[in-house]
Coordinates of N, CA and C in Angstrom, one line a residue:
M1 N 115.8 81.4 120.2 CA 117.3 82.2 120.1 C 116.6 82.7 118.8
A2 N 117.3 84.0 118.5 CA 116.8 85.0 117.6 C 117.8 84.4 116.3
P3 N 117.2 84.6 115.3 CA 118.3 84.1 114.1 C 119.5 84.9 113.7
S4 N 120.5 84.1 113.2 CA 121.6 85.2 113.1 C 121.6 85.9 111.7
S5 N 122.6 87.0 111.7 CA 122.5 87.6 110.4 C 123.0 86.8 109.2
N6 N 123.7 85.7 109.4 CA 123.8 84.8 108.3 C 122.6 84.0 108.0
N7 N 121.7 84.0 108.9 CA 120.7 83.1 108.6 C 119.5 83.9 108.1
F8 N 119.6 85.3 108.3 CA 118.9 86.2 107.6 C 119.2 86.4 106.0
S9 N 120.3 86.5 105.8 CA 121.1 86.6 104.1 C 120.6 85.2 103.8
A10 N 120.5 84.2 104.3 CA 120.3 83.1 103.6 C 119.1 82.9 103.2
R11 N 117.9 83.6 104.0 CA 116.5 83.6 103.6 C 116.0 84.6 102.8
F12 N 116.9 85.8 102.8 CA 116.4 86.8 101.5 C 117.5 87.3 100.9
K13 N 117.0 87.9 99.8 CA 118.2 88.3 98.6 C 118.3 89.7 98.9
T14 N 119.6 90.2 98.4 CA 120.0 91.3 98.5 C 119.6 92.2 97.1
F15 N 119.1 93.4 97.2 CA 119.0 94.0 96.0 C 119.4 95.6 95.6
T16 N 119.9 96.1 94.9 CA 120.3 97.3 94.7 C 119.2 98.3 94.7
Y17 N 119.2 99.6 94.9 CA 118.6 100.7 94.9 C 117.9 100.6 93.3
N18 N 119.1 100.4 92.6 CA 118.8 100.7 91.1 C 117.6 99.6 90.6
E19 N 117.7 98.1 91.3 CA 116.9 97.1 91.0 C 115.2 97.5 91.7
I20 N 115.5 98.1 92.6 CA 114.2 98.1 93.6 C 113.3 99.3 92.7
K21 N 114.2 100.2 92.3 CA 113.5 101.7 91.5 C 112.6 100.8 90.4
K22 N 113.1 100.0 89.8 CA 112.1 99.5 88.7 C 110.8 98.8 88.9
H23 N 110.5 98.5 90.1 CA 109.2 97.8 90.9 C 108.3 99.0 91.4
C24 N 107.7 99.7 90.2 CA 107.1 101.0 90.7 C 105.8 100.8 89.9
S25 N 104.8 99.5 90.1 CA 103.8 99.6 89.1 C 102.6 98.9 90.2
A26 N 101.3 98.9 89.9 CA 100.4 98.6 90.4 C 100.6 96.5 90.5
E27 N 101.2 96.3 89.2 CA 101.3 95.1 89.2 C 102.6 94.6 89.7
D28 N 103.8 95.3 90.0 CA 105.0 95.0 90.7 C 105.3 96.1 91.5
C29 N 105.1 96.3 92.9 CA 105.3 97.4 93.6 C 106.3 97.0 94.9
W30 N 107.3 97.5 94.9 CA 108.2 97.1 96.0 C 108.4 98.7 96.6
I31 N 108.7 98.5 98.0 CA 109.2 99.5 98.7 C 110.7 99.2 99.8
I32 N 111.1 100.0 100.1 CA 112.0 100.0 101.1 C 111.7 100.5 102.5
E33 N 112.1 99.9 103.6 CA 111.9 100.6 105.0 C 113.0 100.1 105.8
S34 N 113.7 101.0 106.2 CA 114.8 100.7 107.2 C 115.5 99.2 106.8
G35 N 116.2 99.6 105.3 CA 117.0 98.9 104.8 C 116.3 97.4 104.4
K36 N 115.1 97.2 104.6 CA 114.4 96.0 104.0 C 113.5 96.3 103.0
V37 N 113.5 95.2 102.2 CA 112.6 95.4 100.8 C 111.5 94.7 100.8
Y38 N 110.6 95.0 100.5 CA 109.0 94.5 100.4 C 108.5 94.6 99.3
D39 N 107.6 93.5 98.8 CA 106.7 93.3 97.6 C 105.7 93.7 98.0
I40 N 104.8 94.6 98.0 CA 103.6 94.7 98.7 C 102.5 94.9 97.5
T41 N 102.9 94.4 96.4 CA 101.8 94.5 95.2 C 100.6 93.6 95.9
R42 N 100.7 92.7 96.5 CA 99.0 91.9 96.7 C 98.5 92.9 98.0
F43 N 99.3 93.9 98.4 CA 98.7 94.5 99.6 C 98.1 96.0 99.0
L44 N 98.2 96.0 98.0 CA 97.8 97.5 97.4 C 96.2 97.7 97.4
N45 N 95.7 96.6 97.1 CA 93.7 96.9 97.1 C 93.5 97.0 98.4
Q46 N 94.4 96.5 99.6 CA 93.8 96.3 100.8 C 94.4 97.7 102.0
H47 N 95.0 98.3 101.3 CA 95.6 99.8 101.9 C 94.2 100.5 102.3
P48 N 93.9 101.0 103.7 CA 92.9 102.0 103.7 C 92.8 103.2 103.0
G49 N 94.0 103.9 102.7 CA 94.1 104.9 102.0 C 94.1 104.7 100.8
G50 N 93.9 103.8 100.1 CA 94.2 103.3 98.9 C 95.2 103.2 98.3
E51 N 95.3 102.5 96.8 CA 96.6 102.2 96.3 C 97.4 103.3 95.8
N52 N 96.8 104.7 95.6 CA 97.4 105.7 95.0 C 98.3 106.1 95.9
L53 N 98.0 105.9 97.4 CA 99.2 106.6 98.2 C 100.5 105.9 98.2
I54 N 100.0 104.4 98.0 CA 101.5 103.6 98.0 C 102.3 103.7 96.5
L55 N 101.5 103.9 95.7 CA 102.2 103.9 94.3 C 103.0 105.0 94.2
S56 N 102.5 106.1 94.9 CA 103.2 107.4 95.0 C 104.7 107.0 95.5
H57 N 104.9 106.3 96.3 CA 106.4 105.9 96.5 C 107.1 104.5 96.3
A58 N 106.2 104.0 95.1 CA 106.8 102.6 94.6 C 108.0 102.8 94.3
G59 N 108.9 101.6 94.7 CA 110.3 101.5 94.2 C 111.3 102.4 95.1
N60 N 110.6 102.9 95.9 CA 111.6 104.0 96.8 C 111.6 103.6 98.3
D61 N 112.7 104.4 99.0 CA 112.6 104.4 100.5 C 111.7 105.0 100.9
I62 N 110.9 104.3 102.0 CA 109.7 105.1 102.6 C 109.8 105.4 104.0
T63 N 111.1 104.7 104.5 CA 111.4 104.9 105.9 C 111.4 106.3 106.6
N64 N 111.6 107.6 106.1 CA 111.3 109.0 106.5 C 109.9 109.0 106.5
Y65 N 109.4 108.6 105.5 CA 108.1 109.0 105.5 C 107.3 107.9 106.7
L66 N 107.5 107.0 106.9 CA 106.6 106.1 107.8 C 107.3 106.6 109.3
Q67 N 108.5 107.3 109.2 CA 108.6 107.6 111.0 C 108.0 109.1 111.1
D68 N 107.7 109.9 110.0 CA 107.4 111.4 110.3 C 105.6 111.3 110.4
K69 N 105.4 111.2 111.7 CA 104.0 111.1 112.0 C 102.9 112.2 111.6
T70 N 103.9 113.4 111.2 CA 102.9 114.6 110.6 C 102.5 114.6 109.1
I71 N 103.4 113.6 108.6 CA 103.2 113.1 107.2 C 102.1 112.0 106.9
H72 N 102.4 110.9 107.7 CA 101.7 109.7 107.5 C 101.5 108.8 109.0
L73 N 100.3 108.7 109.3 CA 100.2 107.9 110.6 C 100.0 106.4 110.4
H74 N 100.6 105.9 111.1 CA 100.5 104.2 111.2 C 100.2 103.6 112.8
S75 N 99.4 102.6 112.6 CA 99.3 101.9 114.1 C 100.5 100.9 114.2
K76 N 101.1 100.3 115.2 CA 102.3 99.4 115.0 C 101.5 98.2 114.5
N77 N 100.3 97.8 114.6 CA 99.8 96.7 113.7 C 99.9 96.7 112.4
A78 N 99.7 98.0 111.7 CA 99.8 98.1 110.4 C 101.4 98.1 110.0
L79 N 102.2 98.5 110.9 CA 103.8 98.8 110.6 C 104.2 96.8 110.6
N80 N 103.4 96.2 111.5 CA 103.7 94.8 111.7 C 103.4 93.9 110.5
L81 N 102.4 94.5 109.8 CA 101.9 93.8 108.7 C 102.9 93.7 107.3
L82 N 104.0 94.9 107.5 CA 105.0 94.5 106.5 C 106.2 93.4 106.7
K83 N 106.3 92.8 107.9 CA 106.9 91.6 107.7 C 106.5 90.5 106.9
D84 N 105.3 90.5 107.0 CA 104.6 89.5 105.6 C 105.0 89.6 104.0
F85 N 105.6 91.0 103.9 CA 106.1 91.0 102.7 C 107.2 91.4 102.2
Q86 N 107.9 90.8 103.2 CA 109.6 91.2 103.4 C 110.3 90.2 101.9
I87 N 111.1 90.8 101.2 CA 111.6 89.6 100.1 C 113.2 90.1 100.2
G88 N 113.8 90.7 101.0 CA 115.1 91.2 100.9 C 115.4 92.3 101.7
E89 N 116.7 92.6 101.4 CA 117.4 93.6 101.9 C 118.2 94.4 100.7
V90 N 118.3 95.6 101.4 CA 119.1 96.6 100.3 C 120.5 96.4 100.4
E91 N 121.2 96.3 99.4 CA 122.6 96.3 99.3 C 123.3 97.6 99.9
D92 N 124.5 97.2 100.6 CA 125.2 98.4 101.6 C 125.4 99.3 100.5
D93 N 125.4 100.6 101.0 CA 126.0 101.5 100.3 C 125.5 102.0 98.7
I94 N 124.0 101.3 98.7 CA 123.1 101.6 97.5 C 122.1 102.4 97.4
T95 N 121.7 102.7 98.6 CA 120.6 103.6 99.3 C 120.4 104.6 98.3
P96 N 119.2 105.2 98.2 CA 119.2 106.5 97.8 C 119.8 107.8 98.6
S97 N 120.2 108.6 98.1 CA 120.8 109.6 98.8 C 119.8 110.6 99.4
H98 N 120.5 111.4 100.6 CA 119.5 112.2 101.5 C 118.6 113.1 100.5
E99 N 119.2 113.6 99.6 CA 118.4 114.5 98.6 C 117.3 113.7 98.1
E100 N 117.8 112.4 97.7 CA 116.6 111.6 96.9 C 115.2 111.3 97.6
K101 N 115.8 111.1 99.2 CA 114.5 110.7 100.1 C 113.9 112.0 100.3
I102 N 114.4 113.0 100.4 CA 113.5 114.5 100.7 C 112.8 114.4 99.2
T103 N 113.2 114.4 98.3 CA 112.5 114.5 97.0 C 111.3 113.6 96.7
N104 N 111.3 112.6 97.4 CA 110.3 111.4 97.5 C 109.3 111.5 98.6
K105 N 109.4 112.8 99.3 CA 108.7 112.8 100.4 C 107.5 113.6 100.1
K106 N 106.1 113.1 100.4 CA 105.0 113.5 99.8 C 104.1 113.7 100.9
T107 N 103.1 114.6 100.9 CA 101.9 114.5 101.8 C 100.7 114.2 101.1
Y108 N 99.9 114.0 101.8 CA 98.1 113.8 101.5 C 97.9 114.9 100.7
D109 N 98.2 116.1 100.9 CA 97.9 117.2 100.0 C 98.3 116.9 98.6
D110 N 99.5 116.2 98.2 CA 100.1 116.0 97.3 C 99.3 114.9 96.5
M111 N 98.3 114.0 97.0 CA 98.2 112.8 96.4 C 96.4 112.7 96.5
D112 N 96.0 111.8 95.7 CA 94.4 111.5 95.6 C 94.3 110.4 96.7
V113 N 94.2 110.6 98.1 CA 94.2 109.6 98.9 C 92.5 109.5 99.5
D114 N 92.1 108.3 99.4 CA 90.5 108.0 100.3 C 91.1 107.6 101.7
M115 N 90.6 108.8 102.5 CA 90.8 108.9 104.3 C 89.7 107.9 104.8
S116 N 88.7 107.8 103.9 CA 87.5 107.2 104.7 C 87.6 105.9 105.6
G117 N 88.4 104.9 105.2 CA 88.8 103.8 106.1 C 89.8 103.9 107.3
W118 N 90.1 105.2 107.5 CA 91.3 105.2 108.3 C 91.0 105.5 109.7
N119 N 91.7 105.1 110.7 CA 91.5 105.6 112.3 C 92.8 105.7 112.8
E120 N 92.9 106.5 113.9 CA 94.4 106.7 114.7 C 94.8 105.8 115.7
S121 N 94.1 104.4 115.2 CA 94.6 103.4 116.5 C 95.8 103.1 116.2

C-alpha cells in the first residue's frame, strides 16, 4: 500500500523557497524538483558533468531544466537517484515565479561542463 500524504509530511520537512535559496554552495547544495527538496551536497563530486553544472542551479527550482531534453538530458536511472537525496518539500505558494524559473535556465554553453563521462542511455 502506498504511503498517505500525511505519512509523507511526517517523514519530510517543509521548506520555504527563501530557506532553500540559502543552500547554494559546494558545502551545502540543495535543489527543488517538482515541489520536492533535495540535499545533493554529497552527490556533487559524483555528477558526470562535474559539480559546476549543479552548482550553477544550487538553491533553485530545476524542474523545467530537467524536463527540457534540449537543455539537459538524463536517463531514468539518473533521475531515480534523486529519491535518495530528498529531505523535504516546498511550502505551497512559496515557489519561484515563472520569470525566476526562466532566469535560472542555463544551457551547457553558459557553463564550464565536463561532458566526457556522459552518455545518452
